[in-house]
Amino acid sequence: MTAGNGHSRREVIVISAISFVCVGALAAARPLFSSLGPNGASPFPFVELDVSHVAPRAFKPVSVSGKPLLVRRWSAQSPWVVTSAACSRCGCALKVYEIPAEPTAPTLLCPCCASSYDFAGKRIGQSTLPDLEAVPYKMLSREILRIG
């Protein structure tokens, strides 16, 4: 017995089964191959930043992959401090403000919830909430800082 185009019934069933298996294998392989690519939820990539013009006790706001960061250092001899510039309570971008009585102590303030952080990113006041998230960095030279 033959099908309409000259193939036997068995050949049509075998071809259909092989086609079904191939489509299923391709459908199963797609998530595997997409998982081999870069992860969108992974941390931001490395970014090199020239910090030669950042004065001691000054903030340098940086945006890396849409995430606000703050780069700063205590003095000319001290290491750099790199933290998130988003409030740990509500996630708003922090603003830098100077305390008039202490002009050498810049502070970070959240405009939404009024949370405040000191120069090192430590929370001022309500100590039960977390400090600013530290961001890994590496000094490539005296002027170049690699964030990430």
Short mmCIF file of N, CA and C in Angstrom, two decimals:
data_model
loop_
_atom_site.label_atom_id
_atom_site.label_comp_id
_atom_site.label_asym_id
_atom_site.label_seq_id
_atom_site.Cartn_x
_atom_site.Cartn_y
_atom_site.Cartn_z
N MET A 1 0.84 -1.17 0.00
CA MET A 1 0.00 0.00 0.00
C MET A 1 0.89 1.24 0.00
N THR A 2 0.58 2.23 -0.78
CA THR A 2 1.41 3.41 -0.89
C THR A 2 0.59 4.65 -0.57
N ALA A 3 1.33 5.67 -0.12
CA ALA A 3 0.68 6.95 0.13
C ALA A 3 0.52 7.67 -1.19
N GLY A 4 -0.02 8.87 -1.17
CA GLY A 4 -0.34 9.60 -2.38
C GLY A 4 0.85 9.87 -3.29
N ASN A 5 2.08 10.01 -2.78
CA ASN A 5 3.20 10.36 -3.63
C ASN A 5 4.16 9.19 -3.87
N GLY A 6 3.73 7.98 -3.66
CA GLY A 6 4.55 6.84 -3.97
C GLY A 6 5.30 6.27 -2.79
N HIS A 7 5.15 6.83 -1.58
CA HIS A 7 5.82 6.29 -0.39
C HIS A 7 4.87 5.31 0.30
N SER A 8 5.48 4.30 0.90
CA SER A 8 4.65 3.36 1.66
C SER A 8 4.23 4.01 2.97
N ARG A 9 3.24 3.44 3.58
CA ARG A 9 2.72 3.97 4.84
C ARG A 9 3.81 3.96 5.90
N ARG A 10 4.60 2.92 5.93
CA ARG A 10 5.69 2.81 6.90
C ARG A 10 6.70 3.94 6.72
N GLU A 11 7.06 4.28 5.49
CA GLU A 11 8.01 5.36 5.22
C GLU A 11 7.46 6.70 5.69
N VAL A 12 6.18 6.94 5.48
CA VAL A 12 5.55 8.18 5.94
C VAL A 12 5.59 8.28 7.45
N ILE A 13 5.31 7.19 8.14
CA ILE A 13 5.34 7.19 9.61
C ILE A 13 6.76 7.40 10.11
N VAL A 14 7.74 6.76 9.51
CA VAL A 14 9.15 6.92 9.92
C VAL A 14 9.61 8.36 9.69
N ILE A 15 9.29 8.92 8.53
CA ILE A 15 9.68 10.31 8.24
C ILE A 15 9.00 11.27 9.22
N SER A 16 7.76 11.03 9.53
CA SER A 16 7.03 11.87 10.49
C SER A 16 7.64 11.77 11.88
N ALA A 17 8.00 10.57 12.31
CA ALA A 17 8.61 10.37 13.62
C ALA A 17 9.97 11.04 13.71
N ILE A 18 10.78 10.89 12.66
CA ILE A 18 12.10 11.54 12.65
C ILE A 18 11.94 13.05 12.68
N SER A 19 10.99 13.59 11.93
CA SER A 19 10.75 15.03 11.93
C SER A 19 10.31 15.51 13.31
N PHE A 20 9.45 14.76 13.96
CA PHE A 20 8.98 15.11 15.31
C PHE A 20 10.14 15.12 16.30
N VAL A 21 11.02 14.14 16.22
CA VAL A 21 12.18 14.06 17.12
C VAL A 21 13.13 15.23 16.86
N CYS A 22 13.36 15.57 15.60
CA CYS A 22 14.26 16.69 15.27
C CYS A 22 13.72 18.02 15.79
N VAL A 23 12.44 18.24 15.61
CA VAL A 23 11.83 19.49 16.12
C VAL A 23 11.92 19.53 17.64
N GLY A 24 11.68 18.42 18.29
CA GLY A 24 11.79 18.37 19.76
C GLY A 24 13.22 18.60 20.23
N ALA A 25 14.20 18.05 19.51
CA ALA A 25 15.60 18.25 19.88
C ALA A 25 16.00 19.71 19.71
N LEU A 26 15.55 20.35 18.65
CA LEU A 26 15.85 21.77 18.46
C LEU A 26 15.20 22.63 19.53
N ALA A 27 13.97 22.28 19.89
CA ALA A 27 13.27 23.03 20.93
C ALA A 27 13.97 22.86 22.28
N ALA A 28 14.52 21.70 22.53
CA ALA A 28 15.23 21.46 23.80
C ALA A 28 16.61 22.10 23.79
N ALA A 29 17.23 22.22 22.62
CA ALA A 29 18.57 22.78 22.52
C ALA A 29 18.59 24.30 22.63
N ARG A 30 17.50 24.94 22.28
CA ARG A 30 17.48 26.40 22.31
C ARG A 30 17.77 26.97 23.70
N PRO A 31 17.12 26.51 24.79
CA PRO A 31 17.48 27.03 26.11
C PRO A 31 18.94 26.74 26.49
N LEU A 32 19.44 25.60 26.04
CA LEU A 32 20.84 25.26 26.33
C LEU A 32 21.77 26.28 25.70
N PHE A 33 21.56 26.60 24.42
CA PHE A 33 22.44 27.54 23.75
C PHE A 33 22.25 28.97 24.25
N SER A 34 21.04 29.33 24.62
CA SER A 34 20.83 30.68 25.15
C SER A 34 21.45 30.84 26.53
N SER A 35 21.60 29.75 27.28
CA SER A 35 22.24 29.84 28.60
C SER A 35 23.74 30.01 28.49
N LEU A 36 24.33 29.75 27.34
CA LEU A 36 25.76 29.90 27.16
C LEU A 36 26.17 31.35 26.92
N GLY A 37 25.22 32.22 26.64
CA GLY A 37 25.51 33.63 26.40
C GLY A 37 25.67 34.37 27.72
N PRO A 38 25.96 35.67 27.66
CA PRO A 38 26.11 36.46 28.88
C PRO A 38 24.79 36.56 29.64
N ASN A 39 24.90 36.58 30.94
CA ASN A 39 23.74 36.66 31.82
C ASN A 39 23.37 38.12 32.03
N GLY A 40 22.14 38.50 31.72
CA GLY A 40 21.70 39.87 31.90
C GLY A 40 21.62 40.29 33.36
N ALA A 41 21.48 39.34 34.27
CA ALA A 41 21.39 39.66 35.69
C ALA A 41 22.76 39.66 36.36
N SER A 42 23.80 39.35 35.61
CA SER A 42 25.14 39.32 36.20
C SER A 42 25.61 40.74 36.47
N PRO A 43 26.62 40.90 37.33
CA PRO A 43 27.11 42.25 37.62
C PRO A 43 27.60 42.95 36.36
N PHE A 44 27.69 44.25 36.46
CA PHE A 44 28.10 45.04 35.31
C PHE A 44 29.52 44.68 34.89
N PRO A 45 29.88 44.95 33.66
CA PRO A 45 31.21 44.61 33.17
C PRO A 45 32.27 45.54 33.77
N PHE A 46 33.54 45.21 33.49
CA PHE A 46 34.62 46.06 33.96
C PHE A 46 34.58 47.41 33.27
N VAL A 47 34.82 48.46 34.03
CA VAL A 47 34.90 49.81 33.50
C VAL A 47 36.15 50.45 34.05
N GLU A 48 36.96 51.03 33.18
CA GLU A 48 38.17 51.71 33.62
C GLU A 48 37.88 53.20 33.70
N LEU A 49 38.33 53.81 34.81
CA LEU A 49 37.98 55.19 35.11
C LEU A 49 39.24 55.95 35.47
N ASP A 50 39.42 57.14 34.89
CA ASP A 50 40.54 58.01 35.23
C ASP A 50 40.18 58.79 36.48
N VAL A 51 40.92 58.56 37.56
CA VAL A 51 40.62 59.22 38.84
C VAL A 51 41.69 60.21 39.24
N SER A 52 42.55 60.61 38.29
CA SER A 52 43.66 61.51 38.61
C SER A 52 43.18 62.89 39.06
N HIS A 53 42.01 63.30 38.61
CA HIS A 53 41.51 64.64 38.92
C HIS A 53 40.54 64.67 40.11
N VAL A 54 40.32 63.52 40.79
CA VAL A 54 39.42 63.48 41.94
C VAL A 54 40.20 63.90 43.18
N ALA A 55 39.78 64.99 43.79
CA ALA A 55 40.46 65.49 44.98
C ALA A 55 40.12 64.63 46.20
N PRO A 56 41.02 64.57 47.19
CA PRO A 56 40.69 63.85 48.43
C PRO A 56 39.44 64.45 49.08
N ARG A 57 38.64 63.58 49.68
CA ARG A 57 37.38 63.94 50.35
C ARG A 57 36.35 64.49 49.37
N ALA A 58 36.45 64.09 48.10
CA ALA A 58 35.48 64.52 47.09
C ALA A 58 34.83 63.28 46.48
N PHE A 59 33.60 63.43 46.02
CA PHE A 59 32.86 62.36 45.39
C PHE A 59 32.95 62.48 43.87
N LYS A 60 33.02 61.35 43.21
CA LYS A 60 32.91 61.33 41.75
C LYS A 60 31.77 60.39 41.41
N PRO A 61 30.63 60.93 40.98
CA PRO A 61 29.52 60.06 40.59
C PRO A 61 29.80 59.43 39.23
N VAL A 62 29.49 58.14 39.13
CA VAL A 62 29.72 57.38 37.91
C VAL A 62 28.49 56.52 37.67
N SER A 63 28.10 56.36 36.42
CA SER A 63 27.02 55.45 36.07
C SER A 63 27.61 54.32 35.26
N VAL A 64 27.47 53.10 35.76
CA VAL A 64 27.99 51.91 35.09
C VAL A 64 26.83 50.98 34.82
N SER A 65 26.55 50.74 33.55
CA SER A 65 25.43 49.90 33.12
C SER A 65 24.12 50.35 33.76
N GLY A 66 23.94 51.64 33.89
CA GLY A 66 22.71 52.18 34.44
C GLY A 66 22.65 52.20 35.95
N LYS A 67 23.69 51.72 36.62
CA LYS A 67 23.72 51.72 38.08
C LYS A 67 24.56 52.89 38.58
N PRO A 68 24.00 53.73 39.46
CA PRO A 68 24.78 54.86 39.96
C PRO A 68 25.80 54.40 41.00
N LEU A 69 27.04 54.87 40.85
CA LEU A 69 28.11 54.54 41.78
C LEU A 69 28.78 55.82 42.24
N LEU A 70 29.46 55.75 43.40
CA LEU A 70 30.25 56.86 43.90
C LEU A 70 31.68 56.39 44.13
N VAL A 71 32.63 57.15 43.60
CA VAL A 71 34.05 56.88 43.79
C VAL A 71 34.60 58.01 44.63
N ARG A 72 35.35 57.69 45.68
CA ARG A 72 35.93 58.71 46.56
C ARG A 72 37.11 58.14 47.31
N ARG A 73 37.90 59.03 47.93
CA ARG A 73 39.02 58.60 48.77
C ARG A 73 39.17 59.57 49.92
N TRP A 74 39.74 59.06 51.01
CA TRP A 74 39.89 59.85 52.22
C TRP A 74 40.95 60.93 52.05
N SER A 75 42.15 60.50 51.64
CA SER A 75 43.25 61.44 51.48
C SER A 75 44.08 61.00 50.29
N ALA A 76 45.14 61.75 49.99
CA ALA A 76 45.97 61.42 48.83
C ALA A 76 46.69 60.08 49.00
N GLN A 77 46.89 59.62 50.25
CA GLN A 77 47.59 58.37 50.49
C GLN A 77 46.66 57.19 50.78
N SER A 78 45.40 57.44 51.02
CA SER A 78 44.48 56.37 51.42
C SER A 78 43.88 55.67 50.21
N PRO A 79 43.34 54.48 50.43
CA PRO A 79 42.72 53.75 49.30
C PRO A 79 41.39 54.38 48.89
N TRP A 80 40.93 53.98 47.73
CA TRP A 80 39.67 54.47 47.20
C TRP A 80 38.50 53.73 47.83
N VAL A 81 37.35 54.37 47.83
CA VAL A 81 36.11 53.77 48.30
C VAL A 81 35.12 53.83 47.14
N VAL A 82 34.60 52.67 46.73
CA VAL A 82 33.63 52.62 45.64
C VAL A 82 32.38 51.93 46.18
N THR A 83 31.26 52.64 46.16
CA THR A 83 30.00 52.08 46.65
C THR A 83 28.87 52.42 45.69
N SER A 84 27.77 51.78 45.92
CA SER A 84 26.55 52.10 45.18
C SER A 84 26.11 53.49 45.59
N ALA A 85 25.47 54.21 44.69
CA ALA A 85 24.94 55.53 45.01
C ALA A 85 23.42 55.48 45.12
N ALA A 86 22.88 54.28 45.38
CA ALA A 86 21.45 54.12 45.55
C ALA A 86 21.16 53.84 47.02
N CYS A 87 20.15 54.47 47.56
CA CYS A 87 19.77 54.30 48.96
C CYS A 87 19.49 52.81 49.24
N SER A 88 20.02 52.31 50.35
CA SER A 88 19.81 50.90 50.69
C SER A 88 18.40 50.64 51.20
N ARG A 89 17.66 51.69 51.49
CA ARG A 89 16.28 51.51 51.97
C ARG A 89 15.28 51.55 50.83
N CYS A 90 15.34 52.59 50.00
CA CYS A 90 14.31 52.74 48.96
C CYS A 90 14.86 52.70 47.54
N GLY A 91 16.18 52.71 47.37
CA GLY A 91 16.77 52.59 46.05
C GLY A 91 16.90 53.88 45.27
N CYS A 92 16.56 55.01 45.85
CA CYS A 92 16.68 56.30 45.15
C CYS A 92 18.14 56.71 45.02
N ALA A 93 18.44 57.54 44.03
CA ALA A 93 19.80 58.06 43.86
C ALA A 93 20.10 59.05 44.97
N LEU A 94 21.26 58.90 45.58
CA LEU A 94 21.66 59.76 46.70
C LEU A 94 22.21 61.08 46.20
N LYS A 95 22.03 62.13 46.99
CA LYS A 95 22.54 63.46 46.69
C LYS A 95 23.64 63.79 47.70
N VAL A 96 24.70 64.47 47.24
CA VAL A 96 25.80 64.89 48.11
C VAL A 96 25.46 66.26 48.68
N TYR A 97 25.62 66.41 49.98
CA TYR A 97 25.42 67.74 50.57
C TYR A 97 26.48 67.96 51.63
N GLU A 98 26.81 69.22 51.83
CA GLU A 98 27.81 69.61 52.80
C GLU A 98 27.12 70.12 54.06
N ILE A 99 27.62 69.73 55.20
CA ILE A 99 27.12 70.24 56.47
C ILE A 99 27.82 71.58 56.70
N PRO A 100 27.07 72.67 56.83
CA PRO A 100 27.72 73.98 56.96
C PRO A 100 28.71 74.07 58.13
N ALA A 101 28.40 73.42 59.25
CA ALA A 101 29.29 73.48 60.40
C ALA A 101 30.55 72.64 60.18
N GLU A 102 30.49 71.65 59.31
CA GLU A 102 31.62 70.78 59.04
C GLU A 102 31.86 70.69 57.54
N PRO A 103 32.51 71.68 56.94
CA PRO A 103 32.67 71.67 55.49
C PRO A 103 33.57 70.55 54.97
N THR A 104 34.33 69.90 55.84
CA THR A 104 35.20 68.82 55.39
C THR A 104 34.52 67.47 55.48
N ALA A 105 33.25 67.43 55.83
CA ALA A 105 32.54 66.16 55.98
C ALA A 105 31.33 66.09 55.05
N PRO A 106 31.54 65.82 53.76
CA PRO A 106 30.38 65.69 52.88
C PRO A 106 29.55 64.46 53.27
N THR A 107 28.26 64.57 53.14
CA THR A 107 27.34 63.51 53.52
C THR A 107 26.42 63.21 52.35
N LEU A 108 25.92 62.00 52.32
CA LEU A 108 24.99 61.58 51.28
C LEU A 108 23.59 61.55 51.87
N LEU A 109 22.62 62.06 51.12
CA LEU A 109 21.24 62.13 51.60
C LEU A 109 20.31 61.58 50.53
N CYS A 110 19.35 60.77 50.96
CA CYS A 110 18.33 60.26 50.05
C CYS A 110 17.18 61.28 50.03
N PRO A 111 16.83 61.79 48.87
CA PRO A 111 15.76 62.79 48.81
C PRO A 111 14.37 62.21 49.07
N CYS A 112 14.22 60.90 48.97
CA CYS A 112 12.90 60.28 49.15
C CYS A 112 12.60 59.96 50.60
N CYS A 113 13.52 59.28 51.27
CA CYS A 113 13.23 58.81 52.64
C CYS A 113 14.08 59.51 53.70
N ALA A 114 14.94 60.45 53.29
CA ALA A 114 15.80 61.23 54.18
C ALA A 114 16.83 60.38 54.92
N SER A 115 17.16 59.20 54.40
CA SER A 115 18.25 58.42 54.97
C SER A 115 19.55 59.13 54.66
N SER A 116 20.49 59.05 55.59
CA SER A 116 21.77 59.71 55.36
C SER A 116 22.92 58.73 55.60
N TYR A 117 24.01 58.97 54.87
CA TYR A 117 25.19 58.11 54.92
C TYR A 117 26.41 58.99 55.04
N ASP A 118 27.43 58.48 55.75
CA ASP A 118 28.66 59.25 55.88
C ASP A 118 29.54 59.03 54.66
N PHE A 119 30.73 59.61 54.69
CA PHE A 119 31.66 59.56 53.56
C PHE A 119 32.04 58.14 53.17
N ALA A 120 32.11 57.23 54.13
CA ALA A 120 32.50 55.84 53.87
C ALA A 120 31.33 54.98 53.41
N GLY A 121 30.13 55.53 53.40
CA GLY A 121 28.96 54.76 52.99
C GLY A 121 28.25 54.10 54.15
N LYS A 122 28.65 54.42 55.37
CA LYS A 122 27.99 53.88 56.56
C LYS A 122 26.74 54.70 56.85
N ARG A 123 25.72 54.02 57.27
CA ARG A 123 24.45 54.66 57.56
C ARG A 123 24.54 55.51 58.82
N ILE A 124 24.01 56.70 58.76
CA ILE A 124 23.97 57.60 59.92
C ILE A 124 22.59 57.47 60.54
N GLY A 125 22.54 57.22 61.81
CA GLY A 125 21.24 57.11 62.48
C GLY A 125 20.78 55.68 62.56
N GLN A 126 19.66 55.36 61.93
CA GLN A 126 19.03 54.05 62.01
C GLN A 126 19.99 52.95 61.56
N SER A 127 20.69 52.34 62.52
CA SER A 127 21.74 51.39 62.18
C SER A 127 21.21 50.01 61.79
N THR A 128 19.90 49.77 61.90
CA THR A 128 19.38 48.46 61.55
C THR A 128 19.30 48.26 60.03
N LEU A 129 19.26 49.35 59.28
CA LEU A 129 19.24 49.25 57.83
C LEU A 129 20.67 49.10 57.31
N PRO A 130 20.85 48.47 56.15
CA PRO A 130 22.20 48.22 55.66
C PRO A 130 22.93 49.47 55.17
N ASP A 131 24.27 49.38 55.18
CA ASP A 131 25.11 50.44 54.63
C ASP A 131 25.05 50.36 53.11
N LEU A 132 25.71 51.29 52.45
CA LEU A 132 25.77 51.26 50.99
C LEU A 132 26.57 50.04 50.53
N GLU A 133 26.14 49.46 49.44
CA GLU A 133 26.78 48.26 48.90
C GLU A 133 28.16 48.61 48.34
N ALA A 134 29.19 47.89 48.82
CA ALA A 134 30.55 48.09 48.32
C ALA A 134 30.68 47.44 46.94
N VAL A 135 31.42 48.08 46.06
CA VAL A 135 31.63 47.60 44.70
C VAL A 135 33.11 47.24 44.55
N PRO A 136 33.40 46.03 44.03
CA PRO A 136 34.81 45.66 43.88
C PRO A 136 35.52 46.52 42.83
N TYR A 137 36.78 46.82 43.10
CA TYR A 137 37.58 47.60 42.17
C TYR A 137 39.03 47.16 42.27
N LYS A 138 39.82 47.59 41.29
CA LYS A 138 41.25 47.28 41.29
C LYS A 138 41.98 48.48 40.69
N MET A 139 43.09 48.86 41.30
CA MET A 139 43.90 49.95 40.77
C MET A 139 44.83 49.39 39.71
N LEU A 140 44.70 49.86 38.48
CA LEU A 140 45.58 49.43 37.39
C LEU A 140 46.85 50.25 37.35
N SER A 141 46.75 51.52 37.76
CA SER A 141 47.89 52.41 37.88
C SER A 141 47.51 53.47 38.90
N ARG A 142 48.32 54.49 39.04
CA ARG A 142 47.99 55.55 40.03
C ARG A 142 46.78 56.36 39.61
N GLU A 143 46.47 56.38 38.31
CA GLU A 143 45.36 57.19 37.81
C GLU A 143 44.18 56.39 37.30
N ILE A 144 44.35 55.10 37.08
CA ILE A 144 43.28 54.29 36.47
C ILE A 144 42.73 53.30 37.48
N LEU A 145 41.42 53.35 37.65
CA LEU A 145 40.71 52.47 38.57
C LEU A 145 39.78 51.59 37.74
N ARG A 146 39.84 50.28 37.94
CA ARG A 146 38.94 49.37 37.22
C ARG A 146 37.83 48.97 38.17
N ILE A 147 36.60 49.28 37.78
CA ILE A 147 35.43 48.96 38.61
C ILE A 147 34.79 47.71 38.04
N GLY A 148 34.47 46.78 38.92
CA GLY A 148 33.81 45.55 38.51
C GLY A 148 34.57 44.32 38.90
#
